Tab-separated table of C-alpha atoms in Angstrom:
chain	number	residue	atom	x	y	z
A	22	MET	CA	-0.013	4.143	-13.692
A	23	ILE	CA	-3.079	6.328	-13.599
A	24	ARG	CA	-5.924	5.053	-11.476
A	25	CYS	CA	-9.466	6.335	-11.483
A	26	ALA	CA	-12.681	6.040	-9.551
A	27	PHE	CA	-16.154	7.391	-10.189
A	28	LEU	CA	-18.305	9.255	-7.707
A	29	ASP	CA	-21.981	10.063	-8.112
A	30	SER	CA	-22.649	13.541	-6.774
A	31	PRO	CA	-25.450	16.114	-6.784
A	32	ILE	CA	-23.785	17.780	-9.801
A	33	GLY	CA	-23.429	14.547	-11.753
A	34	ARG	CA	-20.928	11.770	-12.042
A	35	LEU	CA	-17.332	12.733	-11.250
A	36	ARG	CA	-14.199	10.921	-12.322
A	37	LEU	CA	-11.276	11.093	-9.908
A	38	ASP	CA	-7.803	10.433	-11.337
A	39	ALA	CA	-4.717	9.661	-9.268
A	40	ALA	CA	-1.143	8.546	-9.735
A	41	GLY	CA	0.690	7.172	-6.752
A	42	ASP	CA	-0.313	9.113	-3.672
A	43	ALA	CA	-1.441	12.257	-5.507
A	44	LEU	CA	-4.760	13.328	-6.958
A	45	LEU	CA	-4.189	14.216	-10.623
A	46	GLY	CA	-7.575	15.698	-11.200
A	47	ILE	CA	-11.334	15.621	-11.160
A	48	VAL	CA	-13.285	15.354	-14.388
A	49	LEU	CA	-16.773	16.853	-14.149
A	50	ASP	CA	-17.951	15.279	-17.401
A	51	PRO	CA	-16.358	11.827	-17.379
A	52	GLU	CA	-18.264	10.760	-20.486
A	53	ILE	CA	-16.204	13.299	-22.434
A	54	VAL	CA	-12.854	11.752	-23.306
A	55	LEU	CA	-10.114	14.349	-23.154
A	56	ASP	CA	-7.160	14.178	-25.495
A	57	PRO	CA	-4.148	14.249	-23.138
A	58	GLU	CA	-2.022	15.691	-25.968
A	59	ALA	CA	-4.388	18.658	-26.374
A	60	ASP	CA	-5.078	19.123	-22.672
A	61	GLU	CA	-2.307	20.722	-20.622
A	62	ARG	CA	-3.504	19.077	-17.429
A	63	PRO	CA	-1.426	16.022	-16.615
A	64	ALA	CA	-3.268	12.936	-17.818
A	65	VAL	CA	-6.636	14.004	-16.401
A	66	GLY	CA	-9.256	12.056	-18.288
A	67	ALA	CA	-6.680	9.852	-20.007
A	68	ALA	CA	-6.941	6.073	-20.075
A	69	ALA	CA	-6.746	4.757	-16.542
A	70	VAL	CA	-7.285	1.636	-14.505
A	71	ASN	CA	-10.532	1.781	-12.538
A	72	ASP	CA	-9.367	1.356	-8.950
A	73	PRO	CA	-11.856	2.674	-6.388
A	74	GLY	CA	-9.819	0.871	-3.697
A	75	SER	CA	-6.863	3.228	-4.136
A	76	ARG	CA	-6.195	5.044	-0.841
A	77	THR	CA	-5.803	8.361	-2.639
A	78	LEU	CA	-9.038	7.941	-4.584
A	79	ALA	CA	-10.897	6.646	-1.539
A	80	ALA	CA	-9.781	9.695	0.476
A	81	ALA	CA	-10.810	12.046	-2.345
A	82	ALA	CA	-14.209	10.352	-2.688
A	83	ALA	CA	-14.760	10.474	1.084
A	84	GLN	CA	-13.861	14.161	1.334
A	85	LEU	CA	-16.016	15.073	-1.669
A	86	GLY	CA	-18.864	13.097	-0.102
A	87	GLU	CA	-18.431	15.082	3.116
A	88	TYR	CA	-18.392	18.331	1.123
A	89	PHE	CA	-21.655	17.452	-0.645
A	90	ALA	CA	-23.187	16.449	2.701
A	91	GLY	CA	-22.343	19.929	4.042
A	92	LEU	CA	-19.793	18.526	6.498
A	93	ARG	CA	-16.555	19.733	4.863
A	94	ARG	CA	-15.429	23.199	3.834
A	95	HIS	CA	-11.731	22.552	3.203
A	96	PHE	CA	-9.977	19.657	1.536
A	97	ASP	CA	-6.852	17.921	2.749
A	98	LEU	CA	-5.701	15.884	-0.224
A	99	PRO	CA	-2.280	15.384	-1.807
A	100	LEU	CA	-2.444	17.096	-5.201
A	101	ALA	CA	-0.143	16.277	-8.102
A	102	ARG	CA	2.445	18.955	-8.742
A	103	CYS	CA	1.666	20.442	-12.113
A	104	GLY	CA	1.179	23.706	-13.918
A	105	THR	CA	3.344	26.720	-14.506
A	106	PRO	CA	4.493	28.861	-11.577
A	107	PHE	CA	1.816	31.413	-12.550
A	108	GLN	CA	-0.923	28.750	-12.611
A	109	GLN	CA	0.234	27.426	-9.257
A	110	SER	CA	0.029	30.918	-7.744
A	111	VAL	CA	-3.526	31.309	-9.081
A	112	TRP	CA	-4.535	27.886	-7.751
A	113	ARG	CA	-3.117	28.734	-4.312
A	114	ALA	CA	-5.156	31.951	-4.346
A	115	LEU	CA	-8.295	30.020	-5.330
A	116	ALA	CA	-7.791	27.711	-2.361
A	117	GLU	CA	-7.870	30.757	-0.077
A	118	ILE	CA	-11.347	31.899	-1.169
A	119	PRO	CA	-13.513	31.033	1.842
A	120	PHE	CA	-16.371	28.567	1.570
A	121	GLY	CA	-19.552	30.388	0.572
A	122	HIS	CA	-17.702	33.448	-0.743
A	123	THR	CA	-16.600	34.584	-4.175
A	124	ALA	CA	-13.827	36.650	-5.724
A	125	ASN	CA	-13.460	38.048	-9.213
A	126	TYR	CA	-10.598	37.551	-11.648
A	127	GLY	CA	-9.178	41.017	-10.974
A	128	GLU	CA	-9.142	40.400	-7.218
A	129	ILE	CA	-7.238	37.159	-7.715
A	130	ALA	CA	-4.769	38.942	-10.025
A	131	ARG	CA	-4.145	41.565	-7.319
A	132	ARG	CA	-3.779	38.895	-4.613
A	133	ILE	CA	-0.970	37.210	-6.547
A	134	GLY	CA	0.774	40.501	-7.263
A	135	ARG	CA	-0.179	40.690	-10.951
A	136	PRO	CA	-2.923	43.342	-11.034
A	137	GLY	CA	-3.067	43.536	-14.837
A	138	ALA	CA	-3.363	39.782	-15.352
A	139	ALA	CA	-7.103	39.191	-14.897
A	140	ARG	CA	-7.384	37.409	-18.261
A	141	ALA	CA	-4.377	35.206	-17.507
A	142	VAL	CA	-5.992	34.394	-14.158
A	143	GLY	CA	-9.087	33.307	-16.082
A	144	LEU	CA	-7.005	30.984	-18.254
A	145	ALA	CA	-5.244	29.510	-15.212
A	146	ASN	CA	-8.598	29.123	-13.491
A	147	ASN	CA	-9.833	27.204	-16.539
A	148	ARG	CA	-6.820	24.863	-16.327
A	149	ASN	CA	-7.423	23.970	-12.682
A	150	PRO	CA	-7.351	20.157	-12.667
A	151	TRP	CA	-9.089	19.845	-9.261
A	152	PRO	CA	-12.471	21.590	-9.493
A	153	ILE	CA	-14.348	21.766	-6.194
A	154	VAL	CA	-11.219	20.801	-4.213
A	155	VAL	CA	-9.457	23.925	-5.522
A	156	PRO	CA	-12.621	26.030	-5.723
A	157	CYS	CA	-12.485	27.654	-9.156
A	158	HIS	CA	-16.285	27.813	-9.060
A	159	ARG	CA	-15.943	30.655	-6.526
A	160	VAL	CA	-14.480	32.996	-9.156
A	161	ILE	CA	-17.001	35.284	-10.818
A	162	GLY	CA	-16.994	38.207	-13.233
A	163	ALA	CA	-16.190	41.731	-12.018
A	164	ASP	CA	-19.890	42.601	-12.371
A	165	GLY	CA	-20.918	39.613	-10.230
A	166	SER	CA	-21.992	37.471	-13.174
A	167	LEU	CA	-21.348	33.749	-13.347
A	168	VAL	CA	-18.821	33.392	-16.119
A	169	GLY	CA	-16.705	30.532	-17.349
A	170	TYR	CA	-16.772	27.176	-15.646
A	171	GLY	CA	-15.438	24.004	-17.224
A	172	GLY	CA	-18.327	22.031	-15.780
A	173	GLY	CA	-20.926	24.455	-17.095
A	174	ILE	CA	-22.629	27.462	-15.576
A	175	GLU	CA	-25.450	25.351	-14.094
A	176	ARG	CA	-22.953	23.347	-12.030
A	177	LYS	CA	-21.228	26.548	-10.950
A	178	ARG	CA	-24.570	28.073	-9.916
A	179	TRP	CA	-25.485	24.909	-8.012
A	180	LEU	CA	-22.136	24.854	-6.148
A	181	LEU	CA	-22.352	28.526	-5.186
A	182	GLU	CA	-25.971	28.215	-4.032
A	183	PHE	CA	-25.137	25.019	-2.138
A	184	GLU	CA	-22.272	26.706	-0.300
A	185	THR	CA	-24.416	29.726	0.559
A	186	MET	CA	-27.177	27.481	1.916
A	187	ALA	CA	-24.714	25.306	3.861
A	188	ILE	CA	-23.524	28.226	5.986
A	189	PRO	CA	-25.635	28.319	9.137
A	190	PRO	CA	-26.998	31.742	10.058
A	191	ARG	CA	-25.026	33.493	12.783
A	192	THR	CA	-26.724	34.484	16.001
A	193	ALA	CA	-25.721	37.555	17.944
A	194	MET	CA	-25.224	35.565	21.127
A	195	PRO	CA	-25.054	31.860	21.832
A	196	PRO	CA	-28.076	30.396	23.588
A	197	ALA	CA	-27.954	30.622	27.357
A	198	PHE	CA	-26.744	27.560	29.203
A	199	ARG	CA	-29.418	25.974	31.376
A	200	PRO	CA	-28.351	23.277	33.830
């Protein structure tokens, strides 16, 4: 049975979907009903029982809340196993892009050992069922432009600016200790 919960966030209402102990996906536009037959992602956005008390959904909501509060840079959530081996390799590479940084499609293609597959990386990026948690918003065009984001370019811009602002400036030396 698919369970869902809704989370209000700075980028709008999010729908979290889970089955058992795994997060199936995050829907950035929950008012849009996805056709599970036309969408390759497993049941994300399909009919579900609203169950905000689910441990999996509660953990996802808590971690997303910490992220939006600037307290979390990495997620530790059980994700549903899905996607082709190629998609999984792209999603693993996305998860390695550091908070507040970006990579382009060609860089991701090279990281997974498929240097000529930038377009295929873009398609896999588009099929990422866990936006924010698996940070597909950190992938940009080769020229640095903000291209392609399932939640819209404005959300992508907001997430990237948020992450840049959430990184505290580094100081050359820590302040001196005074007893």
